[in-house]
Amino acid sequence: MPRILAVVYRAKERDFAEKLEEATREDIVYVTDLTSCSQKRVFRLSMPLLSFRFEPAMLLGELVHRGLEAILEEEGWATEMEVVKRFEIDGEVYELRGRVDAALVTEDGVEEVVEIKTARSVEKPLEHHVLQLQVYMTLLGAKRGTLVYVTPDRVVEYAVGPREVDVEQLVRETVHNLARPRFDWECRYCPYRRYCPYVRSQEH
């Protein structure tokens, strides 16, 4: 393996290993779990090594995140802001965890939440990205949200208004595996589709 690529691979491998124990805990739910097929969480809990991916698109996305977050941090934004909230679902306690890309924090609280996304192209904000941002806005009581998309030929922002999301219901659907898939298009892009008993055909 080329020398620099080997360094990057080892760094990603260490990062994955450090998060592996947390990612396989039944009592932890991630915000991203609430915005995708609940069966993905089942696969992550039972076969976590299948979720390790080392691909150029993912590396590019991480570099874009780090770069934009560094610029926003210089301008006084909070970055990689941890969000944690506990929910009791049918007698079991679950801890919802997430990490906001950037937040504008004032004495009155969180004014704005920013999520950064990379894509090949974009014509409008994607529904799962909007939902993810609105979950964060609900949890933090933010007044405004912004989705920033970076593509090979565009950098575009979309304002997302506040909407009270029933986060507890999303957690319930996720831990009971009731949203499989959550969106009709998910199966086409899912890395677990070859193993999934709920996979939908490409026509759906």
Short mmCIF file of C-alpha atoms in Angstrom, two decimals:
data_model
loop_
_atom_site.label_atom_id
_atom_site.label_comp_id
_atom_site.label_asym_id
_atom_site.label_seq_id
_atom_site.Cartn_x
_atom_site.Cartn_y
_atom_site.Cartn_z
CA MET A 1 0.00 0.00 0.00
CA PRO A 2 1.29 3.53 -0.76
CA ARG A 3 2.89 5.16 2.27
CA ILE A 4 0.50 8.09 2.81
CA LEU A 5 -2.56 5.96 2.11
CA ALA A 6 -1.31 3.47 4.70
CA VAL A 7 -1.09 6.24 7.31
CA VAL A 8 -4.64 7.36 6.56
CA TYR A 9 -5.93 3.77 6.61
CA ARG A 10 -4.35 3.07 10.00
CA ALA A 11 -5.87 6.27 11.40
CA LYS A 12 -9.34 5.27 10.19
CA GLU A 13 -8.84 1.74 11.51
CA ARG A 14 -7.88 3.09 14.96
CA ASP A 15 -10.87 5.43 14.98
CA PHE A 16 -13.20 2.54 14.08
CA ALA A 17 -11.71 0.29 16.76
CA GLU A 18 -12.11 3.00 19.42
CA LYS A 19 -15.80 3.44 18.58
CA LEU A 20 -16.58 -0.26 18.12
CA GLU A 21 -17.60 -0.99 21.71
CA GLU A 22 -19.96 2.00 21.83
CA ALA A 23 -21.43 1.19 18.40
CA THR A 24 -22.46 -2.29 19.58
CA ARG A 25 -24.21 -1.21 22.78
CA GLU A 26 -27.94 -1.89 22.68
CA ASP A 27 -28.70 1.08 24.93
CA ILE A 28 -27.10 3.65 22.61
CA VAL A 29 -28.89 5.14 19.62
CA TYR A 30 -27.28 7.62 17.25
CA VAL A 31 -29.10 10.56 15.67
CA THR A 32 -28.17 9.12 12.27
CA ASP A 33 -30.03 5.93 13.28
CA LEU A 34 -33.21 8.02 13.48
CA THR A 35 -32.86 9.16 9.88
CA SER A 36 -32.24 5.84 8.15
CA CYS A 37 -33.55 2.30 7.96
CA SER A 38 -33.82 0.80 11.45
CA GLN A 39 -32.54 -2.54 10.15
CA LYS A 40 -29.15 -0.89 9.58
CA ARG A 41 -28.81 -0.52 13.34
CA VAL A 42 -29.59 -4.23 13.76
CA PHE A 43 -26.76 -5.11 11.36
CA ARG A 44 -24.39 -2.69 13.10
CA LEU A 45 -25.13 -4.22 16.51
CA SER A 46 -24.81 -7.82 15.36
CA MET A 47 -22.18 -7.58 12.59
CA PRO A 48 -20.27 -4.34 13.26
CA LEU A 49 -17.27 -5.14 11.06
CA LEU A 50 -19.50 -4.90 7.99
CA SER A 51 -19.82 -1.17 8.67
CA PHE A 52 -16.09 -0.46 8.25
CA ARG A 53 -15.61 1.19 4.88
CA PHE A 54 -12.49 2.83 3.48
CA GLU A 55 -13.51 4.64 0.33
CA PRO A 56 -12.31 7.83 -1.40
CA ALA A 57 -15.74 9.48 -1.23
CA MET A 58 -15.85 9.04 2.54
CA LEU A 59 -12.32 10.39 2.97
CA LEU A 60 -13.19 13.38 0.82
CA GLY A 61 -16.28 14.03 2.93
CA GLU A 62 -14.25 13.93 6.12
CA LEU A 63 -11.67 16.36 4.73
CA VAL A 64 -14.41 18.78 3.66
CA HIS A 65 -15.98 18.57 7.13
CA ARG A 66 -12.69 19.24 8.87
CA GLY A 67 -11.85 22.16 6.62
CA LEU A 68 -15.19 23.95 6.90
CA GLU A 69 -15.45 23.28 10.61
CA ALA A 70 -11.98 24.78 11.13
CA ILE A 71 -13.02 27.95 9.28
CA LEU A 72 -16.27 28.26 11.25
CA GLU A 73 -14.44 27.68 14.52
CA GLU A 74 -12.13 30.58 13.72
CA GLU A 75 -15.26 32.73 13.37
CA GLY A 76 -16.55 31.78 16.80
CA TRP A 77 -18.80 28.81 16.00
CA ALA A 78 -18.84 25.72 18.19
CA THR A 79 -17.91 22.63 16.15
CA GLU A 80 -18.32 18.89 16.69
CA MET A 81 -20.76 19.76 19.46
CA GLU A 82 -21.89 16.64 21.32
CA VAL A 83 -25.61 16.15 21.89
CA VAL A 84 -26.85 13.56 24.40
CA LYS A 85 -30.37 12.87 25.66
CA ARG A 86 -31.90 9.89 27.44
CA PHE A 87 -35.27 8.37 26.61
CA GLU A 88 -37.24 5.68 28.40
CA ILE A 89 -38.92 3.45 25.85
CA ASP A 90 -41.24 0.74 27.17
CA GLY A 91 -39.31 0.44 30.41
CA GLU A 92 -35.84 0.48 28.83
CA VAL A 93 -33.53 3.51 28.96
CA TYR A 94 -31.74 4.50 25.75
CA GLU A 95 -29.15 7.20 25.30
CA LEU A 96 -29.45 9.20 22.08
CA ARG A 97 -26.09 10.52 20.92
CA GLY A 98 -25.12 12.83 18.11
CA ARG A 99 -22.55 15.40 17.09
CA VAL A 100 -23.50 18.68 15.42
CA ASP A 101 -21.07 19.86 12.74
CA ALA A 102 -21.35 23.50 13.82
CA ALA A 103 -23.56 25.59 16.09
CA LEU A 104 -23.85 29.31 16.73
CA VAL A 105 -24.17 29.58 20.49
CA THR A 106 -25.12 32.79 22.32
CA GLU A 107 -26.04 33.66 25.90
CA ASP A 108 -29.64 32.83 25.01
CA GLY A 109 -28.80 29.34 23.75
CA VAL A 110 -28.26 27.79 20.33
CA GLU A 111 -29.22 30.22 17.58
CA GLU A 112 -28.34 28.11 14.55
CA VAL A 113 -27.27 24.57 13.71
CA VAL A 114 -25.24 23.73 10.60
CA GLU A 115 -24.86 20.33 8.98
CA ILE A 116 -22.25 19.84 6.27
CA LYS A 117 -22.82 17.29 3.50
CA THR A 118 -20.83 16.20 0.47
CA ALA A 119 -22.48 14.81 -2.64
CA ARG A 120 -21.89 14.17 -6.33
CA SER A 121 -24.69 16.60 -7.16
CA VAL A 122 -27.59 18.28 -5.44
CA GLU A 123 -30.79 19.88 -6.70
CA LYS A 124 -32.62 20.20 -3.39
CA PRO A 125 -32.03 19.25 0.23
CA LEU A 126 -32.44 15.52 0.82
CA GLU A 127 -35.22 14.47 3.17
CA HIS A 128 -33.05 12.47 5.56
CA HIS A 129 -30.61 15.37 5.85
CA VAL A 130 -33.47 17.75 6.63
CA LEU A 131 -34.80 15.33 9.24
CA GLN A 132 -31.37 14.97 10.84
CA LEU A 133 -30.98 18.74 11.08
CA GLN A 134 -34.48 19.17 12.51
CA VAL A 135 -33.80 16.49 15.13
CA TYR A 136 -30.76 18.47 16.25
CA MET A 137 -32.74 21.73 16.19
CA THR A 138 -35.44 20.14 18.36
CA LEU A 139 -32.94 18.70 20.84
CA LEU A 140 -31.04 21.99 21.12
CA GLY A 141 -33.95 24.40 20.81
CA ALA A 142 -32.28 26.09 17.84
CA LYS A 143 -34.11 28.83 15.95
CA ARG A 144 -32.46 28.26 12.57
CA GLY A 145 -30.82 25.46 10.63
CA THR A 146 -28.61 25.41 7.57
CA LEU A 147 -27.64 22.52 5.31
CA VAL A 148 -24.39 23.12 3.43
CA TYR A 149 -23.78 20.89 0.41
CA VAL A 150 -20.37 20.65 -1.21
CA THR A 151 -20.28 18.99 -4.64
CA PRO A 152 -17.55 18.95 -7.31
CA ASP A 153 -19.12 21.99 -8.99
CA ARG A 154 -21.33 23.65 -6.36
CA VAL A 155 -21.34 24.87 -2.79
CA VAL A 156 -24.93 25.63 -1.83
CA GLU A 157 -26.77 26.43 1.40
CA TYR A 158 -30.37 25.62 2.24
CA ALA A 159 -32.17 27.26 5.15
CA VAL A 160 -34.23 24.81 7.20
CA GLY A 161 -36.96 26.18 9.43
CA PRO A 162 -37.73 24.85 12.88
CA ARG A 163 -40.18 21.97 13.15
CA GLU A 164 -41.01 20.15 16.35
CA VAL A 165 -39.90 16.59 15.67
CA ASP A 166 -41.23 13.74 17.82
CA VAL A 167 -37.76 12.46 18.68
CA GLU A 168 -39.06 9.96 21.21
CA GLN A 169 -41.23 8.33 18.55
CA LEU A 170 -38.26 8.12 16.18
CA VAL A 171 -36.23 6.44 18.93
CA ARG A 172 -39.09 3.99 19.55
CA GLU A 173 -39.35 3.12 15.83
CA THR A 174 -35.60 2.61 15.69
CA VAL A 175 -35.06 0.41 18.76
CA HIS A 176 -38.09 -1.74 17.87
CA ASN A 177 -36.92 -1.93 14.23
CA LEU A 178 -40.19 -0.62 12.81
CA ALA A 179 -38.81 1.58 10.01
CA ARG A 180 -37.35 -0.87 7.52
CA PRO A 181 -36.70 1.02 5.38
CA ARG A 182 -37.51 4.51 6.59
CA PHE A 183 -37.38 5.88 3.02
CA ASP A 184 -38.26 4.02 -0.17
CA TRP A 185 -34.94 4.76 -1.91
CA GLU A 186 -32.65 3.51 0.88
CA CYS A 187 -32.29 -0.09 -0.26
CA ARG A 188 -30.63 0.93 -3.53
CA TYR A 189 -27.65 2.40 -1.67
CA CYS A 190 -27.50 0.22 1.41
CA PRO A 191 -24.24 -1.70 2.06
CA TYR A 192 -26.26 -4.41 3.85
CA ARG A 193 -28.76 -5.09 1.05
CA ARG A 194 -27.19 -8.45 0.16
CA TYR A 195 -27.96 -9.73 3.66
CA CYS A 196 -31.23 -7.97 4.42
CA PRO A 197 -34.54 -9.86 4.67
CA TYR A 198 -36.46 -6.60 4.15
CA VAL A 199 -34.69 -5.36 1.03
CA ARG A 200 -37.00 -3.83 -1.55
CA SER A 201 -36.55 -4.28 -5.27
CA GLN A 202 -35.10 -1.46 -7.38
CA GLU A 203 -38.55 -0.69 -8.79
CA HIS A 204 -39.85 0.65 -5.45
#
